[in-house]
mmCIF file of C-alpha atoms in Angstrom:
data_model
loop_
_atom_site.group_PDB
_atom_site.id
_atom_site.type_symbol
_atom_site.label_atom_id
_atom_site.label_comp_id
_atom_site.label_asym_id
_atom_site.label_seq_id
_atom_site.Cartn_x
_atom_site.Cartn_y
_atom_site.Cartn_z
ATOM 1 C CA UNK T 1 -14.312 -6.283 0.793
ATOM 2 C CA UNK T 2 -17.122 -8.548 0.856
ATOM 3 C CA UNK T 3 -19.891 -5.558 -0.451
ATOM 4 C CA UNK T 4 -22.171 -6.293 3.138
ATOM 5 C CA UNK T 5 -24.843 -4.103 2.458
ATOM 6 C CA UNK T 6 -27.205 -5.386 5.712
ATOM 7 C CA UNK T 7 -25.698 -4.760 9.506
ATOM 8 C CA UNK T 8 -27.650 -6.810 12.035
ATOM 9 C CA UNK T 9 -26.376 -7.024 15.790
ATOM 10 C CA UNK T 10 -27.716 -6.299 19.284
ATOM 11 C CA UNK T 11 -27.074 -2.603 20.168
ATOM 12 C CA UNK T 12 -24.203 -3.566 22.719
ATOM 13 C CA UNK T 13 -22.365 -5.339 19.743
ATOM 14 C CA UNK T 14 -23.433 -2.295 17.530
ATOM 15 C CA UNK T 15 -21.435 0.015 19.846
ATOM 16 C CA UNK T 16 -18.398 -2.212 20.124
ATOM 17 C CA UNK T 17 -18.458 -2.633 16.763
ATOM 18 C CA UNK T 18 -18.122 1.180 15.226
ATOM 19 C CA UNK T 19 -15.187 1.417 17.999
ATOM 20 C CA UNK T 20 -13.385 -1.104 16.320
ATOM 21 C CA UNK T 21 -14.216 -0.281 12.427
ATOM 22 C CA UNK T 22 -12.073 3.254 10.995
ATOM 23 C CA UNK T 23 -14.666 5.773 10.285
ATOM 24 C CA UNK T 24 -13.104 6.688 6.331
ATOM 25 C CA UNK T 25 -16.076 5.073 4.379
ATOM 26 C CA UNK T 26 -15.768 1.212 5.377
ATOM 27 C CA UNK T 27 -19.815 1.568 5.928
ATOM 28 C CA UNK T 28 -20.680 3.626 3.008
ATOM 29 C CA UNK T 29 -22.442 0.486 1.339
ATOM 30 C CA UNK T 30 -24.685 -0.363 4.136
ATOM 31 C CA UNK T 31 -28.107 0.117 3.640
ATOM 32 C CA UNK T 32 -29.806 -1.242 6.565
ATOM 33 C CA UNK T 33 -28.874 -1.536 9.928
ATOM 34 C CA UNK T 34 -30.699 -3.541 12.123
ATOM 35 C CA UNK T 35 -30.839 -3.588 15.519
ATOM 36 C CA UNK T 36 -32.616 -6.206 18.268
ATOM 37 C CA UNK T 37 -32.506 -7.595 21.436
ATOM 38 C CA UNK T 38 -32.068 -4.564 23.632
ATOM 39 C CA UNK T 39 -32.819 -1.243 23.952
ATOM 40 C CA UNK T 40 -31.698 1.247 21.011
ATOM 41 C CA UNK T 41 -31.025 4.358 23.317
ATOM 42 C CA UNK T 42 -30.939 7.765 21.469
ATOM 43 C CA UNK T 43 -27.028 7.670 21.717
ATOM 44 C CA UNK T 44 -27.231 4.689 19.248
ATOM 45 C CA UNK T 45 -29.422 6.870 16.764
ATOM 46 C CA UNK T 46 -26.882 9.208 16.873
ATOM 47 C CA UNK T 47 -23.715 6.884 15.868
ATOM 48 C CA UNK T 48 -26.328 5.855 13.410
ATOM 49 C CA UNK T 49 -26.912 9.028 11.549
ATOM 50 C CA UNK T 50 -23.066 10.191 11.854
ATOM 51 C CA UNK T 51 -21.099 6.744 10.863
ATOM 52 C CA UNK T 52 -24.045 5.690 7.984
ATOM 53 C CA UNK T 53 -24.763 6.908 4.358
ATOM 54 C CA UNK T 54 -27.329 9.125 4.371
ATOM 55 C CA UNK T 55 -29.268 6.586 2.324
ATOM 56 C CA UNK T 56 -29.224 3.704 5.163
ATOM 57 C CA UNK T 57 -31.903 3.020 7.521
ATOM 58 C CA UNK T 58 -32.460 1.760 11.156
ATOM 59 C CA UNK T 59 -35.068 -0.803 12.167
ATOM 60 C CA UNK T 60 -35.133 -1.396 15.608
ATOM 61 C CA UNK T 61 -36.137 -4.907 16.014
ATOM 62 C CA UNK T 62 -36.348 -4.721 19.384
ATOM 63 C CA UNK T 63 -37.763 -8.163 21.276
ATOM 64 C CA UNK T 64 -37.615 -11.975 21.943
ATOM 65 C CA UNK T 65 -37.769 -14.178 18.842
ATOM 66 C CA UNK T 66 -41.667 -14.734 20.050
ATOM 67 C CA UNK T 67 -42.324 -11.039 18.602
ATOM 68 C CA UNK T 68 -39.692 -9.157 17.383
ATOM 69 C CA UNK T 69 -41.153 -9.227 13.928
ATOM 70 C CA UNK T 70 -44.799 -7.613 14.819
ATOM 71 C CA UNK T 71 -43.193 -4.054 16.201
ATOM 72 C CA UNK T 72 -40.973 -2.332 13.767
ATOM 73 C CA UNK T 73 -39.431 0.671 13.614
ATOM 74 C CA UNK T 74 -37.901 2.418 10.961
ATOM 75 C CA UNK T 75 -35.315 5.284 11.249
ATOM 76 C CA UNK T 76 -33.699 7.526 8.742
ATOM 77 C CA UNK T 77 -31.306 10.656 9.025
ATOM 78 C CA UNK T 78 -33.969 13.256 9.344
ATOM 79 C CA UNK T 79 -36.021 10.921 12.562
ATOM 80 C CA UNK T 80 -35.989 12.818 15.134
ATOM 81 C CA UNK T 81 -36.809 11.007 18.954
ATOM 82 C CA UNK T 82 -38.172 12.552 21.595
ATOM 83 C CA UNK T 83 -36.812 11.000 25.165
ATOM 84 C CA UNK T 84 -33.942 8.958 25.960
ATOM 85 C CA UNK T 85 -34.504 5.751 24.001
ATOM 86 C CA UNK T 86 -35.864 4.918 20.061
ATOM 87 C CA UNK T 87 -39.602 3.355 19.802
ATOM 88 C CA UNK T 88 -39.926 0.179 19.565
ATOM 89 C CA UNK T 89 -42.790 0.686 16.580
ATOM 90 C CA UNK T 90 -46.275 0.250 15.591
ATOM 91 C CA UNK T 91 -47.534 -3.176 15.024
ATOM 92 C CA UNK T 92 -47.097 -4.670 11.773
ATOM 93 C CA UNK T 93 -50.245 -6.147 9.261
ATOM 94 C CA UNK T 94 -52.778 -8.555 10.865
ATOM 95 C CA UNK T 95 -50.934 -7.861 14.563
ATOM 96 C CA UNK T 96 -52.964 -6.640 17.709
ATOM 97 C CA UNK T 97 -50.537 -5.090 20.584
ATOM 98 C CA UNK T 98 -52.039 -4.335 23.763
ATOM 99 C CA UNK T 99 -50.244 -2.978 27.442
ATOM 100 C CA UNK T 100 -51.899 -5.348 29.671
ATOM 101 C CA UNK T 101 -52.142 -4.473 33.691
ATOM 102 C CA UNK T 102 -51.072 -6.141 36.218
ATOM 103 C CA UNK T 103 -54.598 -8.273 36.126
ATOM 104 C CA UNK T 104 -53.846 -9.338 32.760
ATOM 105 C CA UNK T 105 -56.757 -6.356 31.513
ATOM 106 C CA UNK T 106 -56.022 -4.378 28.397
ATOM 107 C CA UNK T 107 -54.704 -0.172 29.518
ATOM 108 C CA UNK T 108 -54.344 1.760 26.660
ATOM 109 C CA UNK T 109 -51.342 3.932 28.083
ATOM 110 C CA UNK T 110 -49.408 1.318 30.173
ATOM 111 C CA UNK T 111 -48.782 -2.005 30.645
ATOM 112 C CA UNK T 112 -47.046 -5.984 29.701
ATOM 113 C CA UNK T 113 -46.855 -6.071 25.617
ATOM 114 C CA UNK T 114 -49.408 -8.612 24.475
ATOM 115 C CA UNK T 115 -49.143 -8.926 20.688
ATOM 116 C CA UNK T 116 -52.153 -10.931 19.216
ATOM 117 C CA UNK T 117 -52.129 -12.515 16.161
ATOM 118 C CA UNK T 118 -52.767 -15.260 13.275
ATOM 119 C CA UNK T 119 -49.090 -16.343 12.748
ATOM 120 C CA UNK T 120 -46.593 -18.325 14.898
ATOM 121 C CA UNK T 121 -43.106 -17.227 16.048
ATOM 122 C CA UNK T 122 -40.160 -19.308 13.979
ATOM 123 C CA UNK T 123 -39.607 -22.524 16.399
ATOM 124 C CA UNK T 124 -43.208 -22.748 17.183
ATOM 125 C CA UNK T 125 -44.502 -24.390 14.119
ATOM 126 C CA UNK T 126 -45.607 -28.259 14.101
ATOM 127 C CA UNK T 127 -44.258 -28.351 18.121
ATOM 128 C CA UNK T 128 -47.712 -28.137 19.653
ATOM 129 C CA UNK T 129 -46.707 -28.284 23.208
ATOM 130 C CA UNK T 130 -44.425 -25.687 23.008
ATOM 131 C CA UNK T 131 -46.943 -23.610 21.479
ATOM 132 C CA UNK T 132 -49.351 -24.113 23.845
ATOM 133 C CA UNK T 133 -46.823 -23.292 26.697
ATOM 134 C CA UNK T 134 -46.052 -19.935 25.619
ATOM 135 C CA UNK T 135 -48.918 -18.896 23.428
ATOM 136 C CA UNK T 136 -52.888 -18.703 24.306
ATOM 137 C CA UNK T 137 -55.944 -18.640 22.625
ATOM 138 C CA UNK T 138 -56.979 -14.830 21.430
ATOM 139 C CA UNK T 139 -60.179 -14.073 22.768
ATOM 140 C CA UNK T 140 -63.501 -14.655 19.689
ATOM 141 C CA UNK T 141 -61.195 -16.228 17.452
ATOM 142 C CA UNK T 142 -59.654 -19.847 17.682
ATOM 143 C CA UNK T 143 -57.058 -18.472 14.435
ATOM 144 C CA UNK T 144 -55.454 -16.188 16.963
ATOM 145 C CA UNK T 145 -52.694 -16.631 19.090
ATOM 146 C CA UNK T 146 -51.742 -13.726 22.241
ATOM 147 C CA UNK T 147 -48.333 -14.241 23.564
ATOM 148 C CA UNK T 148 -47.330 -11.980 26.585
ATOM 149 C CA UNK T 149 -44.301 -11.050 26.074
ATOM 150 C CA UNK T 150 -42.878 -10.155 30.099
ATOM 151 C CA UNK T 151 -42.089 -6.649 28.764
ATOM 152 C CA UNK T 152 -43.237 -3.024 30.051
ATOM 153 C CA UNK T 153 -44.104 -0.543 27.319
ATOM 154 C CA UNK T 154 -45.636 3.029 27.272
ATOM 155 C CA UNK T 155 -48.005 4.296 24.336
ATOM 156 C CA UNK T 156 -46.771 7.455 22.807
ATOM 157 C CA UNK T 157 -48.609 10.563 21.220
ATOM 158 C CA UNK T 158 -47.778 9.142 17.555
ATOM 159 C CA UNK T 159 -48.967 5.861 18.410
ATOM 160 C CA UNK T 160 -45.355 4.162 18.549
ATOM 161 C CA UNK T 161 -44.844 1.830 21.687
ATOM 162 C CA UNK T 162 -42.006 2.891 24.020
ATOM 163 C CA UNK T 163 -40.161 0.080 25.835
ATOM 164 C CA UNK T 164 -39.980 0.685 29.474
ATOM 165 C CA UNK T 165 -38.549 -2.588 31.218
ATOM 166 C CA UNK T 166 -38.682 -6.079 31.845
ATOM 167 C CA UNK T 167 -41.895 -6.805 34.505
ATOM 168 C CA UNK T 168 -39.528 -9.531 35.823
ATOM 169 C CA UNK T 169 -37.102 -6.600 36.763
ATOM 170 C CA UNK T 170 -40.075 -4.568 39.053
ATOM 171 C CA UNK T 171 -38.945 -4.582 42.504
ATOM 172 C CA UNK T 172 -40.393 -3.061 45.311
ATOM 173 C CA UNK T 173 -38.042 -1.300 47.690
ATOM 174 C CA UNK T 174 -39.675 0.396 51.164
ATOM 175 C CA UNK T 175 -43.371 -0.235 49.241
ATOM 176 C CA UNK T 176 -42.482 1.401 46.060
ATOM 177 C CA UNK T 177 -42.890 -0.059 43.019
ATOM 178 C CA UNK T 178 -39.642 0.114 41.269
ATOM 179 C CA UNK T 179 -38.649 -0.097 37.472
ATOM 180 C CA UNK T 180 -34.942 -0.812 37.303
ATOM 181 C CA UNK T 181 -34.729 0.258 33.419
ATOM 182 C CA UNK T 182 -35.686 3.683 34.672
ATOM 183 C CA UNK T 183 -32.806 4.055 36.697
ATOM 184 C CA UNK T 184 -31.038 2.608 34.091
ATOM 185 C CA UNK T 185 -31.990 5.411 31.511
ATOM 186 C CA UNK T 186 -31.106 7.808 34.362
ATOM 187 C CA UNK T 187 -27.358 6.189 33.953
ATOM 188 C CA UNK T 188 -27.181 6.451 30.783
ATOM 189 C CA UNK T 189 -28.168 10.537 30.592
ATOM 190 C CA UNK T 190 -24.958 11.049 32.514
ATOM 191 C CA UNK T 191 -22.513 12.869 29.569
ATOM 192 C CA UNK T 192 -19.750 10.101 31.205
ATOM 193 C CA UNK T 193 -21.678 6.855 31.028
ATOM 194 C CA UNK T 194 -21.170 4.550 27.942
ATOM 195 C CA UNK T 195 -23.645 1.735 29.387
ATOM 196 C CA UNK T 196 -25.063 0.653 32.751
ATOM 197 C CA UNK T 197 -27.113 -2.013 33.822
ATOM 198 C CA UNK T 198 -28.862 -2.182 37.686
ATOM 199 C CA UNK T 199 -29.882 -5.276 39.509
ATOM 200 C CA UNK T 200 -31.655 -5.892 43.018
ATOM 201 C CA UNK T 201 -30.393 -8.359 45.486
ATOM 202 C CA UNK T 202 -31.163 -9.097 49.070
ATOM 203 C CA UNK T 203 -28.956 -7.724 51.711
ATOM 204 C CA UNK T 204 -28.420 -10.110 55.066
ATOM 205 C CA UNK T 205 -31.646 -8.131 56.559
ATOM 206 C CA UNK T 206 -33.635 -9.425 53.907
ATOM 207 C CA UNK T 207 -34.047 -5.415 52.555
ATOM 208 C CA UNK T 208 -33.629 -5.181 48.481
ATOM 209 C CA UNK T 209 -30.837 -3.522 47.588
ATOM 210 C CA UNK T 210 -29.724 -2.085 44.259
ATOM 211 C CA UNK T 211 -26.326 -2.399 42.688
ATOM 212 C CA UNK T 212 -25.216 -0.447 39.310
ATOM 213 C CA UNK T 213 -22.990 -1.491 37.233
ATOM 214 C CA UNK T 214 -21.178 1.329 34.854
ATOM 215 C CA UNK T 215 -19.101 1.264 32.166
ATOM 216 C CA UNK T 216 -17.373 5.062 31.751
ATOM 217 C CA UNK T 217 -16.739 6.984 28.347
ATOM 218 C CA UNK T 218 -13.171 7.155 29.642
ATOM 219 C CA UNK T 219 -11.168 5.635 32.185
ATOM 220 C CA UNK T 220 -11.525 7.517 35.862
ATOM 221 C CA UNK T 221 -13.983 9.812 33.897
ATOM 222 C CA UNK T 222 -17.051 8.947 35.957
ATOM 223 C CA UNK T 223 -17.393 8.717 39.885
ATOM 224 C CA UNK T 224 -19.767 6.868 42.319
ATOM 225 C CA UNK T 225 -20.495 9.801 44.312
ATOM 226 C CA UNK T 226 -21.022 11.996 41.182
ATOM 227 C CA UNK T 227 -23.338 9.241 39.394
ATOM 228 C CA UNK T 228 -25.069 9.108 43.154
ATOM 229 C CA UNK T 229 -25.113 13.175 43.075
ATOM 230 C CA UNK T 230 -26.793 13.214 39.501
ATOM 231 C CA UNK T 231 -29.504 10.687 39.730
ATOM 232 C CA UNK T 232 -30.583 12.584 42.884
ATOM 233 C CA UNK T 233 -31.480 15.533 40.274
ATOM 234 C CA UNK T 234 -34.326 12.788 38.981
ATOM 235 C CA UNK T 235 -35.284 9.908 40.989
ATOM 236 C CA UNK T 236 -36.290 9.981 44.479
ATOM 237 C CA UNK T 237 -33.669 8.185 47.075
ATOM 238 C CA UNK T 238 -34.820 4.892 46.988
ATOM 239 C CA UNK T 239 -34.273 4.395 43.744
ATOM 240 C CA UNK T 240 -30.713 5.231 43.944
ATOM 241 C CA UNK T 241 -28.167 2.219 43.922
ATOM 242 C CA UNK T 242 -26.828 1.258 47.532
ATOM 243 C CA UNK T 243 -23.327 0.606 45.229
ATOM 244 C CA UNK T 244 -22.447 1.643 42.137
ATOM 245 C CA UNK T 245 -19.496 -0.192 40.343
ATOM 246 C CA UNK T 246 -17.365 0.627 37.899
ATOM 247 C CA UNK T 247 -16.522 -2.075 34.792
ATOM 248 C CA UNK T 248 -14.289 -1.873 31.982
ATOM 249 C CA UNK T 249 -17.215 -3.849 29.608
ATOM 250 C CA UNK T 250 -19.958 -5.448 30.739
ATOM 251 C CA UNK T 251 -20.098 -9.374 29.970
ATOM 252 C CA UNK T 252 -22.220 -10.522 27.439
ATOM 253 C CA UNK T 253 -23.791 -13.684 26.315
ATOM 254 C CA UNK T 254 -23.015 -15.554 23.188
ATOM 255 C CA UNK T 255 -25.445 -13.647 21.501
ATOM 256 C CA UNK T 256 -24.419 -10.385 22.513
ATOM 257 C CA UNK T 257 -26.748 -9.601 24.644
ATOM 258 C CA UNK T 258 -25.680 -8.670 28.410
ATOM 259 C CA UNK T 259 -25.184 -10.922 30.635
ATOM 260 C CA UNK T 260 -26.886 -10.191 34.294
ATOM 261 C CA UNK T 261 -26.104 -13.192 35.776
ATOM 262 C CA UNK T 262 -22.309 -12.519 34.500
ATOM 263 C CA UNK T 263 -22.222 -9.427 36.373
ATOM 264 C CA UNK T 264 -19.586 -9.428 39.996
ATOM 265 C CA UNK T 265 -20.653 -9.713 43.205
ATOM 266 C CA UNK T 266 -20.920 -5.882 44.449
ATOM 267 C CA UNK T 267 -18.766 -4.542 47.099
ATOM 268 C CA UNK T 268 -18.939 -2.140 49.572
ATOM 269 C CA UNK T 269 -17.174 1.109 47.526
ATOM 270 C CA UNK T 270 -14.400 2.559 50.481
ATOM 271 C CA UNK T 271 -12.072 5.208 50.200
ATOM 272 C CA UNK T 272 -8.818 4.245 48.709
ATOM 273 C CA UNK T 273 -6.866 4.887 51.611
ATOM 274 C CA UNK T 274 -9.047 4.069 54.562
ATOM 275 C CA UNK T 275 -8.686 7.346 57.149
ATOM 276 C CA UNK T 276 -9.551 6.696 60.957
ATOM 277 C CA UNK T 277 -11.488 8.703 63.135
ATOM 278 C CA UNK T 278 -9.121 12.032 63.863
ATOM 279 C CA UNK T 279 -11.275 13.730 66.300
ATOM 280 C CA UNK T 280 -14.019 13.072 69.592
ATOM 281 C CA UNK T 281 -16.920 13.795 66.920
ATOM 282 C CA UNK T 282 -15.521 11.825 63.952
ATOM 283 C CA UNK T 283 -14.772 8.912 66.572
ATOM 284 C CA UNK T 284 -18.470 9.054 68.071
ATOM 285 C CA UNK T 285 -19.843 9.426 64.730
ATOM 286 C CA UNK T 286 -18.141 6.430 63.173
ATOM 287 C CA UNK T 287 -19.571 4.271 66.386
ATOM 288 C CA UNK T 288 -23.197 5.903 65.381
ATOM 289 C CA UNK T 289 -21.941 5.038 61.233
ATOM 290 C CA UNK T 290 -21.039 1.073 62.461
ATOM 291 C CA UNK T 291 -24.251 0.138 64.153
ATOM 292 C CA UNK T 292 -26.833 1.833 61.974
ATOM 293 C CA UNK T 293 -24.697 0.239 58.884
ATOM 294 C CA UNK T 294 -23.872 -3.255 60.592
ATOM 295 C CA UNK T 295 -20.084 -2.853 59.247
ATOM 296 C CA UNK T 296 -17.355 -3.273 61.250
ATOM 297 C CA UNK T 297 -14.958 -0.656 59.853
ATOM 298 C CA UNK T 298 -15.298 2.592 58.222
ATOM 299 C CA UNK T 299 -13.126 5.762 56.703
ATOM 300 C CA UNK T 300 -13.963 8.973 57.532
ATOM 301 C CA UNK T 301 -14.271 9.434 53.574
ATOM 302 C CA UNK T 302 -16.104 6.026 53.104
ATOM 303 C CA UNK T 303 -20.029 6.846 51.595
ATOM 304 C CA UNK T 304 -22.966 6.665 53.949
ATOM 305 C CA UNK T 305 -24.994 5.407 50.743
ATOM 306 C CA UNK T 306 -22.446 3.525 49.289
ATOM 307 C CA UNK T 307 -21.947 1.114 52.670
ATOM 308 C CA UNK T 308 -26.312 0.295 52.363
ATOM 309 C CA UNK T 309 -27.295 3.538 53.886
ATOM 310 C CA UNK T 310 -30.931 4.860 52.621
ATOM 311 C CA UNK T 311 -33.421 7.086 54.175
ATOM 312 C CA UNK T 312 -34.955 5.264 56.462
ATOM 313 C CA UNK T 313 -31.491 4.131 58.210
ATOM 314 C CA UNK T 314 -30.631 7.685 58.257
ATOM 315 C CA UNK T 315 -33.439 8.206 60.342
ATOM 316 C CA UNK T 316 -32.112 5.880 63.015
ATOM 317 C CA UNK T 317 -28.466 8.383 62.382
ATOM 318 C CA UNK T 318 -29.696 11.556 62.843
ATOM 319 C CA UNK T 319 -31.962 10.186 66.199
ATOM 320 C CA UNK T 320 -28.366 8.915 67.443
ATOM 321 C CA UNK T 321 -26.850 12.045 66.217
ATOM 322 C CA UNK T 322 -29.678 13.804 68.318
ATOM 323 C CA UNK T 323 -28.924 11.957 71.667
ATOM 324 C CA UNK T 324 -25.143 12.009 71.437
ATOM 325 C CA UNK T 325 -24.398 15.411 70.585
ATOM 326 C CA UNK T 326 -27.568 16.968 71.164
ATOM 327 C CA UNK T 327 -28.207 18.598 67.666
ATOM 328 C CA UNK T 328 -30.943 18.612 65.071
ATOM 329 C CA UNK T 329 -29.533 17.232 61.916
ATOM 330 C CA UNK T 330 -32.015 17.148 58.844
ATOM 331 C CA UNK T 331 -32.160 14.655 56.876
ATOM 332 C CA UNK T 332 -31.335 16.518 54.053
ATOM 333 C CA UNK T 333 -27.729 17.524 55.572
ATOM 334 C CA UNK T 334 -27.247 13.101 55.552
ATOM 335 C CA UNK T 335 -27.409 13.131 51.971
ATOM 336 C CA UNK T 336 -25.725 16.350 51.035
ATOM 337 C CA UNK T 337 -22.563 15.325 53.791
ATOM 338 C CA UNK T 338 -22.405 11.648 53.209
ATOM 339 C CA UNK T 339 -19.261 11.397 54.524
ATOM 340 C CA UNK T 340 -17.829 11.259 58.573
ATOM 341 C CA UNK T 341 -15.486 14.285 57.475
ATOM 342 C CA UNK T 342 -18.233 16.366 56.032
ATOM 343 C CA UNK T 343 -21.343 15.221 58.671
ATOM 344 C CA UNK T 344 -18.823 15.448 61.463
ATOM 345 C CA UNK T 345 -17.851 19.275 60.475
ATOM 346 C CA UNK T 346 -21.297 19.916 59.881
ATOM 347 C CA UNK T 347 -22.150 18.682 63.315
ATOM 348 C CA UNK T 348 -19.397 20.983 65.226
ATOM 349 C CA UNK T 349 -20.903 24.170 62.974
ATOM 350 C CA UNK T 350 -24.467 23.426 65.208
ATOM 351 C CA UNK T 351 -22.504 22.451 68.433
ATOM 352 C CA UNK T 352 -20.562 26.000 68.323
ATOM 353 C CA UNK T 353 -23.661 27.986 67.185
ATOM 354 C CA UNK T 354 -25.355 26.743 70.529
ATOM 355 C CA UNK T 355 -22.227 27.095 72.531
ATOM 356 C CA UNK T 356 -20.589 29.537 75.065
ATOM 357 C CA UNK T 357 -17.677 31.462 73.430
ATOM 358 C CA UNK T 358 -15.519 29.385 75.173
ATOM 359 C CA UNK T 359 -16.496 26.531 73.850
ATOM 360 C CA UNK T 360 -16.323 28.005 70.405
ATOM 361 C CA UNK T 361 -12.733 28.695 70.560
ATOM 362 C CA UNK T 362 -12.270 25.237 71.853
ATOM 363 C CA UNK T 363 -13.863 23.857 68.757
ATOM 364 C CA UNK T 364 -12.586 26.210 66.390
ATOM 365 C CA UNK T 365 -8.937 25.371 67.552
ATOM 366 C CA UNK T 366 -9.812 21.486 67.186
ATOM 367 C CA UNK T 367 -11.266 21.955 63.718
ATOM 368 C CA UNK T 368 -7.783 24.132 62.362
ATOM 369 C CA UNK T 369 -5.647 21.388 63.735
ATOM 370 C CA UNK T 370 -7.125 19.125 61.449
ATOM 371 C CA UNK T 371 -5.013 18.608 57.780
#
């Protein structure tokens, strides 16, 4: 009604937004679409090319106020992006980028966006404390200005600058260096998952531990233990999420962007009808599952991952496994049967393949009288 003919938003707003608008032509007279603040994942460039004219364009704007304007991008029908996420550009006129490392030295592949440069972000101008605060002296030149902008990009084959994370959201968990937008990205490549955001806290040991928060495509259409099962495909076990929660929406700030500090406390996922102990090696097992976890109940269906477990507590299991039922369980077999069901079957498999026939019927009648 009011001829709009320029979309600007964050890309969290962007999605909400083409929910909520009927797709019969209300957007044919929008040119431009531009998008900042976040990540544009590949999923937005593909709401882009099938709700827009074939006329329109993209620009991710992508950044803090401090430097959004000296990366562009610019997106039409026919861009095609390699990877899960849209560039975040080439530097504009009179603009220097460089990926600093971690001791603040220019690395041409990877590193914290520095953008260098003549010109002042808007709010900066005639407030020379301010500017001091958050922008220094370029090196040769007393004109230039290099702010460092806390953010992780990647330099591409075409030159374009890929956005990798926040260097304020690098954790290290058991000595690795972790990026948290990488498991975020990993979220996100699930067919199921709208949006997700991951956060590390500290658990009562003092240990970081990671917490995911996903919204679903459709109600009940995602799972924890499926999300857990697919990231395993890609990222090694650390980097999977201790718990991963499941949100209607994720809260936002006032300008749309999300809000991490918004986000619930996490909670240990359970089964949604809690199950005790049926049998002498689910019983002994959920003793083992209570120390090594520090909880003081479980389910036989409850998640070994889900309740803080990670690889180096399953070490401790499978050494109490050893000495209480005198079997070798892998590691592996802890996070293929994360469950006391599953690892406690698993576990009376290698007691009756060592075992005197007798014993074997004794444990095959125990395991059909389960339901």
């Amino acid at each position: 009604a009011e001829r709009i003919t320029i979309y600007h938003s964050t890309p969290t707003v962007f999605r909400h937004f083409l929910r909520a608008v009927p797709d019969k032509g209300a957007l044919s007279g929008i040119r431009i679409v531009v998008l900042g603040g976040e990540l544009v994942l590949w999923q937005d460039l593909e709401l882009f090319k099938k709700r827009f004219s074939p006329g329109c364009l993209l620009v991710n704007g992508f950044g803090q106020s401090e430097y959004s304007f000296s990366l562009q991008y610019f997106v039409d029908h026919q861009t095609e992006v390699a990877g899960d996420s849209v560039p975040i550009g080439y530097p504009v006129d009179e603009t220097e980028v460089a990926l600093l490392d971690a001791e603040g030295h220019p690395d041409q592949v990877f590193g914290e966006i520095a953008i260098r440069s003549a010109y002042l972000a808007p709010g900066y101008w005639g407030r020379p404390e301010q500017t001091a605060a958050a922008f220094r002296e370029g090196p040769g030149s007393a004109n230039s200005q290099t702010y460092r902008t806390g953010d992780l990009g990647r330099l591409r084959a075409d030159g374009t600058i890929e956005f990798v994370g926040r260097k304020d959201f690098q954790v290290k968990i058991r000595g690795h260096r972790v990026e948290l937008g990488e498991i975020e990205t990993a979220l996100r490549a699930h067919p199921e998952v709208e949006s997700a955001v991951v956060i590390a806290r500290s658990s009562p040991e003092n240990e970081v531990q990671l917490t995911a928060y996903v919204v679903p495509r459709h109600r009940n259409s995602a799972r924890s233990d499926q999300l857990r099962d697919f990231l395993a495909r890609s990222l090694p076990d650390y980097m999977i999420p201790s718990v991963i929660m499941m949100l209607e929406t994720l809260p936002l700030t006032p300008n749309g962007k999300i809000d991490r500090k918004a986000l619930p406390v996490p909670r240990p996922e359970t089964s949604q009808q809690p199950v005790a102990p049926r049998t002498p090696v689910e019983v002994a097992l959920a003793d083992i599952w209570k120390e090594v976890l520090r909880v003081e109940e479980v389910s036989i269906y409850d998640d070994f991952f889900a309740h803080g477990g990670h690889s180096l507590i399953a070490t401790r299991l499978v050494s109490q496994i050893r000495d209480r039922f005198d079997v070798e369980v892998p590691i592996r077999a802890v996070f293929e049967k994360r469950t006391i069901e599953k690892l406690a079957l698993y576990i009376a498999e290698l007691q009756a393949e060592a075992a005197a026939p007798d014993e074997v019927e004794k444990l095959l009648a125990e395991l059909e009288s389960l339901p």
